[in-house]
């Protein structure tokens, strides 16, 4: 009851604050301050969809430190010139690229090896990674009964992205927001209390 009351008093949710000063996940992106929080959120979302798909929960692995650690991966490489058709202003490209919808959590070794490739070349390599990364590829929706069942039952807006443009970044942001609203919904406090 105390936690629920505190949450109500905060005046904010994943859509932003009641005073309009913050825009929620629509403006949420990686920077020096948010990096740790985003890493945790991506780890929790990835672990959630894998667990719900019958694959176990690897949250501890995703947040562990060390040489085999996971890092935030920008889905779009740091080449604004590759996206000049949609982002004539490079600053606009950087803002969208750093937004939560343009991010994944991947092993440091993967990020170092494939991070600079164009999206179309990286996409096939995402199939060997965690389920949140794999969900970008159309093959993730084939012969993957646990995940396909989870997507159907949850109605989360998962979809394959053969390319990764501004509309894809926005669709992905909406997916992440849907996941966050489910995972961190205040009613989960009641569920935890009853178990």
Coordinates of N, CA and C in Angstrom, one line a residue:
X1 N 0.8 -1.2 0.0 CA 0.0 0.0 0.0 C 0.9 1.3 0.0
X2 N 2.0 1.2 0.8 CA 2.9 2.4 0.8 C 3.5 2.6 -0.5
X3 N 4.0 1.5 -1.2 CA 4.7 1.7 -2.5 C 3.7 2.2 -3.5
X4 N 2.5 1.6 -3.5 CA 1.5 2.1 -4.5 C 1.1 3.6 -4.3
X5 N 1.0 4.0 -3.0 CA 0.7 5.4 -2.7 C 1.9 6.3 -3.2
X6 N 3.1 5.8 -3.0 CA 4.3 6.6 -3.5 C 4.3 6.7 -5.0
X7 N 4.0 5.6 -5.7 CA 3.9 5.7 -7.1 C 2.8 6.6 -7.6
X8 N 1.7 6.7 -7.0 CA 0.6 7.6 -7.3 C 1.1 9.1 -7.1
X9 N 1.8 9.3 -6.1 CA 2.3 10.6 -5.8 C 3.4 11.1 -6.7
X10 N 4.1 10.2 -7.4 CA 5.1 10.7 -8.3 C 4.6 11.4 -9.5
X11 N 3.4 11.1 -9.9 CA 2.8 11.9 -11.0 C 3.4 11.6 -12.4
X12 N 3.9 10.3 -12.5 CA 4.5 10.0 -13.8 C 4.3 8.5 -14.1
X13 N 4.4 8.2 -15.4 CA 4.4 6.8 -15.9 C 5.3 6.8 -17.1
X14 N 5.1 5.7 -17.9 CA 6.0 5.6 -19.1 C 5.6 6.6 -20.2
X15 N 4.5 7.3 -20.0 CA 4.1 8.3 -21.0 C 4.6 9.7 -20.6
X16 N 5.2 9.8 -19.4 CA 5.7 11.1 -19.0 C 5.1 11.5 -17.7
X17 N 5.4 12.8 -17.4 CA 4.9 13.4 -16.1 C 3.6 14.1 -16.3
X18 N 2.8 14.2 -15.3 CA 1.5 14.9 -15.4 C 1.7 16.4 -15.7
X19 N 2.8 17.0 -15.3 CA 3.1 18.4 -15.6 C 3.6 18.6 -17.0
X20 N 3.9 17.5 -17.7 CA 4.3 17.6 -19.1 C 5.8 17.9 -19.3
X21 N 6.6 18.0 -18.2 CA 8.0 18.4 -18.4 C 8.8 17.2 -18.9
X22 N 8.3 16.0 -18.7 CA 9.0 14.8 -19.2 C 8.1 14.0 -20.1
X23 N 8.6 13.5 -21.2 CA 7.8 12.9 -22.2 C 7.8 11.3 -22.1
X24 N 8.3 10.8 -21.0 CA 8.4 9.4 -20.9 C 9.3 8.7 -21.8
X25 N 8.9 7.5 -22.3 CA 9.8 6.7 -23.2 C 9.9 7.3 -24.5
X26 N 9.0 8.2 -24.9 CA 9.2 8.9 -26.2 C 10.5 9.7 -26.3
X27 N 10.9 10.2 -25.1 CA 12.2 11.0 -25.1 C 13.3 10.3 -24.4
X28 N 13.1 9.0 -24.1 CA 14.1 8.3 -23.3 C 15.2 7.7 -24.2
X29 N 16.4 8.1 -24.0 CA 17.5 7.6 -24.8 C 18.7 7.5 -23.9
X30 N 19.7 6.8 -24.5 CA 21.0 6.6 -23.8 C 21.9 7.8 -23.8
X31 N 22.4 8.1 -22.6 CA 23.4 9.1 -22.4 C 24.2 8.7 -21.1
X32 N 25.1 9.6 -20.7 CA 25.9 9.2 -19.6 C 25.1 8.9 -18.3
X33 N 24.0 9.6 -18.1 CA 23.2 9.4 -16.9 C 22.3 8.2 -17.0
X34 N 21.7 8.0 -18.2 CA 20.7 7.0 -18.3 C 21.2 5.6 -18.7
X35 N 22.5 5.5 -19.1 CA 23.1 4.3 -19.6 C 22.8 3.1 -18.7
X36 N 23.1 3.3 -17.4 CA 22.9 2.2 -16.4 C 21.5 1.8 -16.3
X37 N 20.5 2.7 -16.3 CA 19.1 2.4 -16.2 C 18.6 1.7 -17.5
X38 N 19.1 2.2 -18.6 CA 18.7 1.5 -19.9 C 19.2 0.1 -19.9
X39 N 20.4 -0.1 -19.5 CA 21.0 -1.5 -19.5 C 20.1 -2.4 -18.6
X40 N 19.7 -1.9 -17.5 CA 18.9 -2.7 -16.6 C 17.5 -3.0 -17.2
X41 N 16.9 -1.9 -17.8 CA 15.6 -2.1 -18.4 C 15.7 -3.1 -19.6
X42 N 16.7 -3.0 -20.4 CA 16.8 -4.0 -21.5 C 17.1 -5.4 -21.0
X43 N 17.8 -5.5 -20.0 CA 18.1 -6.8 -19.4 C 16.8 -7.4 -18.9
X44 N 16.0 -6.6 -18.2 CA 14.8 -7.1 -17.6 C 13.7 -7.4 -18.7
X45 N 13.6 -6.6 -19.7 CA 12.7 -6.9 -20.8 C 13.1 -8.2 -21.6
X46 N 14.4 -8.3 -21.8 CA 14.9 -9.5 -22.5 C 14.6 -10.7 -21.7
X47 N 15.0 -10.7 -20.4 CA 14.7 -11.8 -19.5 C 13.2 -12.2 -19.5
X48 N 12.4 -11.2 -19.4 CA 10.9 -11.4 -19.4 C 10.4 -12.1 -20.6
X49 N 10.8 -11.7 -21.8 CA 10.2 -12.3 -23.0 C 10.8 -13.7 -23.1
X50 N 12.1 -13.9 -22.7 CA 12.6 -15.3 -22.8 C 12.0 -16.2 -21.8
X51 N 11.7 -15.7 -20.6 CA 11.1 -16.5 -19.6 C 9.7 -16.9 -20.0
X52 N 8.9 -15.9 -20.5 CA 7.6 -16.1 -20.9 C 7.5 -17.0 -22.2
X53 N 8.6 -17.2 -22.9 CA 8.7 -18.0 -24.1 C 9.2 -19.4 -23.7
X54 N 9.4 -19.7 -22.4 CA 9.8 -21.0 -22.0 C 11.3 -21.2 -22.1
X55 N 12.1 -20.1 -22.1 CA 13.6 -20.3 -22.3 C 14.3 -20.0 -21.0
X56 N 13.7 -19.8 -19.9 CA 14.4 -19.6 -18.6 C 14.6 -18.1 -18.5
X57 N 15.2 -17.7 -17.3 CA 15.4 -16.3 -17.0 C 16.9 -16.1 -16.9
X58 N 17.5 -15.3 -17.8 CA 19.0 -15.0 -17.8 C 19.3 -13.6 -17.3
X59 N 18.4 -13.0 -16.5 CA 18.6 -11.6 -16.1 C 20.0 -11.4 -15.4
X60 N 20.4 -12.3 -14.6 CA 21.7 -12.1 -13.9 C 22.8 -12.1 -14.8
X61 N 22.7 -12.9 -15.9 CA 23.8 -12.9 -16.9 C 23.8 -11.6 -17.7
X62 N 22.7 -11.0 -17.9 CA 22.6 -9.8 -18.7 C 23.1 -8.6 -17.9
X63 N 23.1 -8.6 -16.6 CA 23.6 -7.5 -15.8 C 24.9 -7.8 -15.2
X64 N 25.5 -9.0 -15.3 CA 26.8 -9.3 -14.7 C 27.9 -8.5 -15.3
X65 N 28.9 -8.1 -14.5 CA 30.1 -7.4 -15.0 C 31.1 -8.4 -15.4
X66 N 32.2 -8.0 -16.0 CA 33.3 -8.9 -16.4 C 33.6 -8.9 -17.9
X67 N 34.5 -9.7 -18.3 CA 34.9 -9.7 -19.7 C 33.8 -10.3 -20.6
X68 N 32.9 -11.1 -20.1 CA 31.8 -11.6 -20.9 C 30.5 -10.8 -20.7
X69 N 30.6 -9.6 -20.3 CA 29.4 -8.7 -20.0 C 28.6 -8.4 -21.3
X70 N 27.4 -8.0 -21.0 CA 26.5 -7.5 -22.1 C 26.6 -6.0 -22.1
X71 N 26.5 -5.4 -23.3 CA 26.5 -4.0 -23.5 C 25.3 -3.5 -24.3
X72 N 25.1 -2.2 -24.2 CA 24.0 -1.6 -25.0 C 24.6 -1.5 -26.4
X73 N 23.8 -2.1 -27.4 CA 24.1 -2.0 -28.8 C 23.2 -1.1 -29.5
X74 N 23.7 -0.2 -30.2 CA 22.9 0.7 -31.1 C 22.6 -0.1 -32.4
X75 N 21.3 -0.3 -32.7 CA 20.9 -1.1 -33.8 C 21.5 -0.4 -35.1
X76 N 21.4 0.9 -35.2 CA 22.0 1.6 -36.3 C 23.4 2.0 -36.0
X77 N 24.3 1.7 -36.9 CA 25.7 2.0 -36.7 C 25.9 3.6 -36.7
X78 N 27.0 4.0 -36.2 CA 27.2 5.5 -36.1 C 27.7 6.1 -37.4
X79 N 26.8 6.0 -38.4 CA 27.1 6.5 -39.8 C 25.8 7.3 -40.2
X80 N 25.7 8.5 -39.9 CA 24.5 9.3 -40.3 C 24.4 9.4 -41.8
X81 N 25.5 9.3 -42.5 CA 25.4 9.4 -44.0 C 24.7 8.3 -44.6
X82 N 24.6 7.1 -43.9 CA 23.8 6.0 -44.4 C 22.3 6.3 -44.3
X83 N 21.9 7.3 -43.6 CA 20.5 7.5 -43.3 C 20.1 9.0 -43.7
X84 N 20.9 9.5 -44.6 CA 20.7 10.9 -45.0 C 19.3 11.1 -45.7
X85 N 18.8 10.1 -46.3 CA 17.5 10.2 -46.9 C 16.4 10.5 -45.9
X86 N 16.5 10.0 -44.7 CA 15.5 10.2 -43.6 C 15.9 11.3 -42.7
X87 N 17.2 11.4 -42.5 CA 17.7 12.4 -41.5 C 18.8 13.3 -42.2
X88 N 18.3 14.3 -42.9 CA 19.2 15.3 -43.5 C 20.0 16.0 -42.5
X89 N 19.5 16.2 -41.3 CA 20.2 16.8 -40.2 C 20.8 15.7 -39.3
X90 N 22.1 15.6 -39.3 CA 22.8 14.5 -38.5 C 22.4 14.5 -37.1
X91 N 22.1 15.7 -36.5 CA 21.7 15.7 -35.1 C 20.4 15.0 -34.8
X92 N 19.5 15.0 -35.8 CA 18.2 14.3 -35.7 C 18.5 12.8 -35.8
X93 N 19.4 12.4 -36.6 CA 19.8 11.0 -36.7 C 20.3 10.5 -35.3
X94 N 21.3 11.2 -34.7 CA 21.8 10.9 -33.4 C 20.8 10.7 -32.3
X95 N 19.8 11.7 -32.3 CA 18.7 11.6 -31.3 C 17.9 10.3 -31.5
X96 N 17.5 10.0 -32.7 CA 16.7 8.8 -32.9 C 17.6 7.5 -32.6
X97 N 18.8 7.5 -33.1 CA 19.7 6.4 -32.9 C 19.9 6.1 -31.4
X98 N 20.0 7.1 -30.5 CA 20.2 6.9 -29.1 C 18.9 6.7 -28.4
X99 N 17.7 6.8 -29.0 CA 16.4 6.5 -28.4 C 16.3 5.1 -28.0
X100 N 15.5 4.8 -27.0 CA 15.4 3.4 -26.5 C 15.0 2.4 -27.6
X101 N 14.2 2.9 -28.5 CA 13.8 2.0 -29.6 C 14.8 1.6 -30.5
X102 N 16.0 2.2 -30.5 CA 17.1 1.9 -31.3 C 18.2 1.1 -30.6
X103 N 17.9 0.5 -29.5 CA 18.9 -0.2 -28.6 C 18.6 -1.6 -28.3
X104 N 19.6 -2.4 -28.1 CA 19.5 -3.8 -27.7 C 20.6 -4.1 -26.6
X105 N 20.6 -5.2 -26.1 CA 21.6 -5.6 -25.1 C 22.3 -6.9 -25.7
X106 N 23.6 -6.8 -26.0 CA 24.3 -7.9 -26.6 C 25.7 -8.0 -26.0
X107 N 26.3 -9.2 -26.1 CA 27.6 -9.4 -25.6 C 28.6 -8.4 -26.1
X108 N 29.5 -8.0 -25.3 CA 30.5 -7.1 -25.7 C 31.3 -7.5 -26.9
X109 N 31.6 -8.8 -27.0 CA 32.3 -9.4 -28.2 C 31.5 -9.2 -29.5
X110 N 30.2 -9.4 -29.4 CA 29.3 -9.2 -30.6 C 29.4 -7.8 -31.0
X111 N 29.2 -6.9 -30.0 CA 29.1 -5.5 -30.3 C 30.4 -5.0 -31.0
X112 N 31.5 -5.5 -30.5 CA 32.8 -5.1 -31.1 C 33.0 -5.6 -32.5
X113 N 32.5 -6.8 -32.8 CA 32.6 -7.4 -34.1 C 31.7 -6.9 -35.2
X114 N 30.4 -6.7 -34.8 CA 29.4 -6.4 -35.8 C 28.8 -5.0 -35.7
X115 N 29.1 -4.3 -34.6 CA 28.4 -3.0 -34.3 C 28.4 -2.0 -35.4
X116 N 29.5 -2.0 -36.3 CA 29.7 -0.9 -37.3 C 29.1 -1.3 -38.6
X117 N 28.6 -2.5 -38.8 CA 28.0 -3.0 -40.0 C 26.7 -2.3 -40.3
X118 N 26.3 -2.2 -41.6 CA 25.0 -1.7 -41.9 C 23.9 -2.7 -41.3
X119 N 22.8 -2.2 -41.0 CA 21.7 -3.0 -40.3 C 21.4 -4.3 -41.1
X120 N 21.3 -4.2 -42.4 CA 20.9 -5.3 -43.2 C 22.0 -6.4 -43.1
X121 N 23.2 -6.1 -42.9 CA 24.3 -7.1 -42.7 C 24.3 -7.6 -41.3
X122 N 23.9 -6.8 -40.3 CA 23.9 -7.3 -38.9 C 22.7 -8.2 -38.6
X123 N 21.6 -7.9 -39.3 CA 20.4 -8.6 -39.0 C 20.5 -10.1 -38.9
X124 N 21.2 -10.7 -39.8 CA 21.3 -12.2 -39.8 C 22.1 -12.7 -38.6
X125 N 23.0 -11.9 -38.1 CA 23.8 -12.2 -36.9 C 23.0 -12.1 -35.6
X126 N 21.9 -11.3 -35.6 CA 21.0 -11.2 -34.5 C 20.3 -12.5 -34.1
X127 N 20.2 -13.4 -35.1 CA 19.5 -14.6 -34.9 C 20.2 -15.5 -33.9
X128 N 21.5 -15.3 -33.7 CA 22.3 -16.1 -32.7 C 22.3 -15.5 -31.4
X129 N 21.6 -14.4 -31.2 CA 21.6 -13.7 -29.9 C 20.4 -13.9 -29.1
X130 N 20.2 -13.0 -28.1 CA 19.0 -13.2 -27.2 C 17.7 -12.9 -28.0
X131 N 16.6 -13.3 -27.3 CA 15.3 -13.3 -28.0 C 14.9 -11.9 -28.4
X132 N 15.2 -10.9 -27.7 CA 14.9 -9.5 -28.0 C 15.6 -9.1 -29.3
X133 N 16.8 -9.5 -29.4 CA 17.6 -9.2 -30.7 C 17.1 -10.0 -31.8
X134 N 16.8 -11.3 -31.6 CA 16.3 -12.2 -32.6 C 15.0 -11.7 -33.2
X135 N 14.2 -11.1 -32.3 CA 12.8 -10.7 -32.8 C 12.8 -9.6 -33.9
X136 N 14.0 -9.1 -34.2 CA 14.1 -8.2 -35.3 C 14.0 -8.9 -36.7
X137 N 14.4 -10.2 -36.7 CA 14.5 -11.0 -37.9 C 13.2 -11.9 -38.1
X138 N 12.8 -12.0 -39.3 CA 11.6 -12.7 -39.6 C 11.6 -14.2 -39.2
X139 N 12.8 -14.8 -39.2 CA 13.0 -16.2 -38.9 C 12.6 -16.5 -37.4
X140 N 12.7 -15.5 -36.6 CA 12.3 -15.6 -35.2 C 10.9 -16.0 -35.0
X141 N 10.1 -15.7 -36.0 CA 8.6 -16.0 -35.9 C 8.3 -17.3 -36.6
X142 N 9.3 -18.1 -37.0 CA 9.1 -19.4 -37.6 C 9.7 -20.5 -36.7
X143 N 9.0 -21.6 -36.5 CA 9.6 -22.7 -35.8 C 10.1 -22.3 -34.4
X144 N 9.4 -21.4 -33.8 CA 9.8 -20.9 -32.5 C 8.5 -20.9 -31.6
X145 N 7.9 -22.1 -31.3 CA 6.6 -22.1 -30.7 C 6.4 -21.4 -29.4
X146 N 7.4 -21.4 -28.5 CA 7.3 -20.7 -27.3 C 7.1 -19.2 -27.5
X147 N 7.9 -18.7 -28.3 CA 7.9 -17.2 -28.6 C 6.6 -16.8 -29.3
X148 N 6.3 -17.6 -30.3 CA 5.1 -17.3 -31.1 C 3.8 -17.4 -30.2
X149 N 3.8 -18.4 -29.3 CA 2.6 -18.5 -28.4 C 2.6 -17.2 -27.5
X150 N 3.8 -16.8 -26.9 CA 3.9 -15.7 -26.1 C 3.4 -14.4 -26.8
X151 N 3.8 -14.2 -28.0 CA 3.4 -13.0 -28.8 C 1.9 -13.0 -29.0
X152 N 1.4 -14.2 -29.4 CA -0.1 -14.3 -29.6 C -0.9 -14.0 -28.3
X153 N -0.5 -14.6 -27.2 CA -1.2 -14.5 -25.9 C -1.0 -13.1 -25.3
X154 N 0.1 -12.5 -25.5 CA 0.4 -11.2 -24.8 C -0.1 -10.0 -25.7
X155 N -0.2 -10.2 -27.0 CA -0.6 -9.2 -27.9 C 0.4 -8.0 -27.9
X156 N 1.7 -8.3 -27.5 CA 2.7 -7.2 -27.6 C 3.0 -7.0 -29.1
X157 N 3.3 -5.8 -29.5 CA 3.5 -5.5 -31.0 C 4.8 -5.9 -31.5
X158 N 5.2 -7.2 -31.4 CA 6.4 -7.7 -32.0 C 6.2 -7.7 -33.5
X159 N 7.3 -7.5 -34.2 CA 7.3 -7.6 -35.6 C 8.7 -7.7 -36.1
X160 N 8.9 -8.3 -37.3 CA 10.3 -8.4 -37.9 C 10.5 -7.0 -38.5
X161 N 11.8 -6.7 -38.6 CA 12.2 -5.4 -39.3 C 13.3 -5.7 -40.3
X162 N 12.9 -5.9 -41.6 CA 13.9 -6.2 -42.6 C 14.8 -5.0 -42.8
X163 N 14.4 -3.8 -42.5 CA 15.2 -2.6 -42.5 C 15.0 -1.9 -41.2
X164 N 15.8 -0.9 -40.9 CA 15.6 -0.2 -39.6 C 15.7 1.3 -39.9
X165 N 14.5 1.8 -40.2 CA 14.4 3.3 -40.4 C 13.7 3.9 -39.3
X166 N 13.3 5.2 -39.4 CA 12.7 6.0 -38.3 C 11.4 5.3 -37.9
X167 N 10.6 4.8 -38.8 CA 9.3 4.2 -38.4 C 9.6 2.9 -37.7
X168 N 10.7 2.2 -38.0 CA 11.0 1.0 -37.3 C 11.5 1.3 -35.9
X169 N 12.3 2.4 -35.7 CA 12.7 2.8 -34.4 C 11.5 3.1 -33.5
X170 N 10.5 3.8 -34.1 CA 9.3 4.2 -33.4 C 8.5 3.0 -33.0
X171 N 8.4 2.0 -33.9 CA 7.6 0.8 -33.6 C 8.3 0.0 -32.5
X172 N 9.6 0.0 -32.5 CA 10.4 -0.7 -31.5 C 10.2 0.0 -30.1
X173 N 10.2 1.3 -30.1 CA 10.0 2.1 -28.9 C 8.7 1.8 -28.3
X174 N 7.6 1.7 -29.1 CA 6.3 1.3 -28.7 C 6.3 -0.1 -28.1
X175 N 7.0 -1.0 -28.7 CA 7.1 -2.4 -28.2 C 7.7 -2.3 -26.8
X176 N 8.8 -1.6 -26.7 CA 9.5 -1.5 -25.4 C 8.6 -0.9 -24.3
X177 N 7.9 0.1 -24.7 CA 7.0 0.8 -23.7 C 5.9 -0.2 -23.3
X178 N 5.4 -1.0 -24.2 CA 4.4 -2.0 -23.8 C 4.9 -3.0 -22.9
X179 N 6.2 -3.4 -23.1 CA 6.8 -4.4 -22.2 C 7.0 -3.8 -20.9
X180 N 7.5 -2.5 -20.8 CA 7.8 -1.9 -19.6 C 6.5 -1.7 -18.8
X181 N 5.5 -1.3 -19.5 CA 4.2 -1.1 -18.7 C 3.7 -2.4 -18.1
X182 N 3.9 -3.5 -18.7 CA 3.5 -4.8 -18.2 C 4.4 -5.2 -17.0
X183 N 5.7 -5.1 -17.3 CA 6.7 -5.6 -16.3 C 6.7 -4.8 -15.0
X184 N 6.5 -3.5 -15.2 CA 6.6 -2.6 -14.0 C 5.2 -2.0 -13.6
X185 N 4.2 -2.6 -14.0 CA 2.8 -2.1 -13.7 C 2.6 -2.2 -12.1
X186 N 2.0 -1.2 -11.5 CA 1.8 -1.2 -10.1 C 1.0 -2.4 -9.6
X187 N 0.1 -2.9 -10.4 CA -0.7 -4.1 -9.9 C 0.2 -5.3 -9.6
X188 N 1.4 -5.3 -10.1 CA 2.3 -6.4 -9.9 C 2.7 -6.4 -8.4
X189 N 2.6 -5.3 -7.7 CA 2.9 -5.3 -6.3 C 1.9 -6.2 -5.5
X190 N 0.6 -6.1 -6.0 CA -0.4 -7.0 -5.4 C -0.1 -8.4 -5.7
X191 N 0.3 -8.7 -6.9 CA 0.6 -10.1 -7.3 C 1.7 -10.6 -6.5
X192 N 2.8 -9.8 -6.2 CA 3.9 -10.3 -5.4 C 3.5 -10.5 -4.0
X193 N 2.6 -9.7 -3.5 CA 2.2 -9.8 -2.1 C 1.4 -11.1 -1.9
X194 N 0.6 -11.5 -2.9 CA -0.2 -12.7 -2.8 C 0.5 -14.0 -3.0
X195 N 1.8 -14.0 -3.5 CA 2.6 -15.2 -3.7 C 3.4 -15.6 -2.5

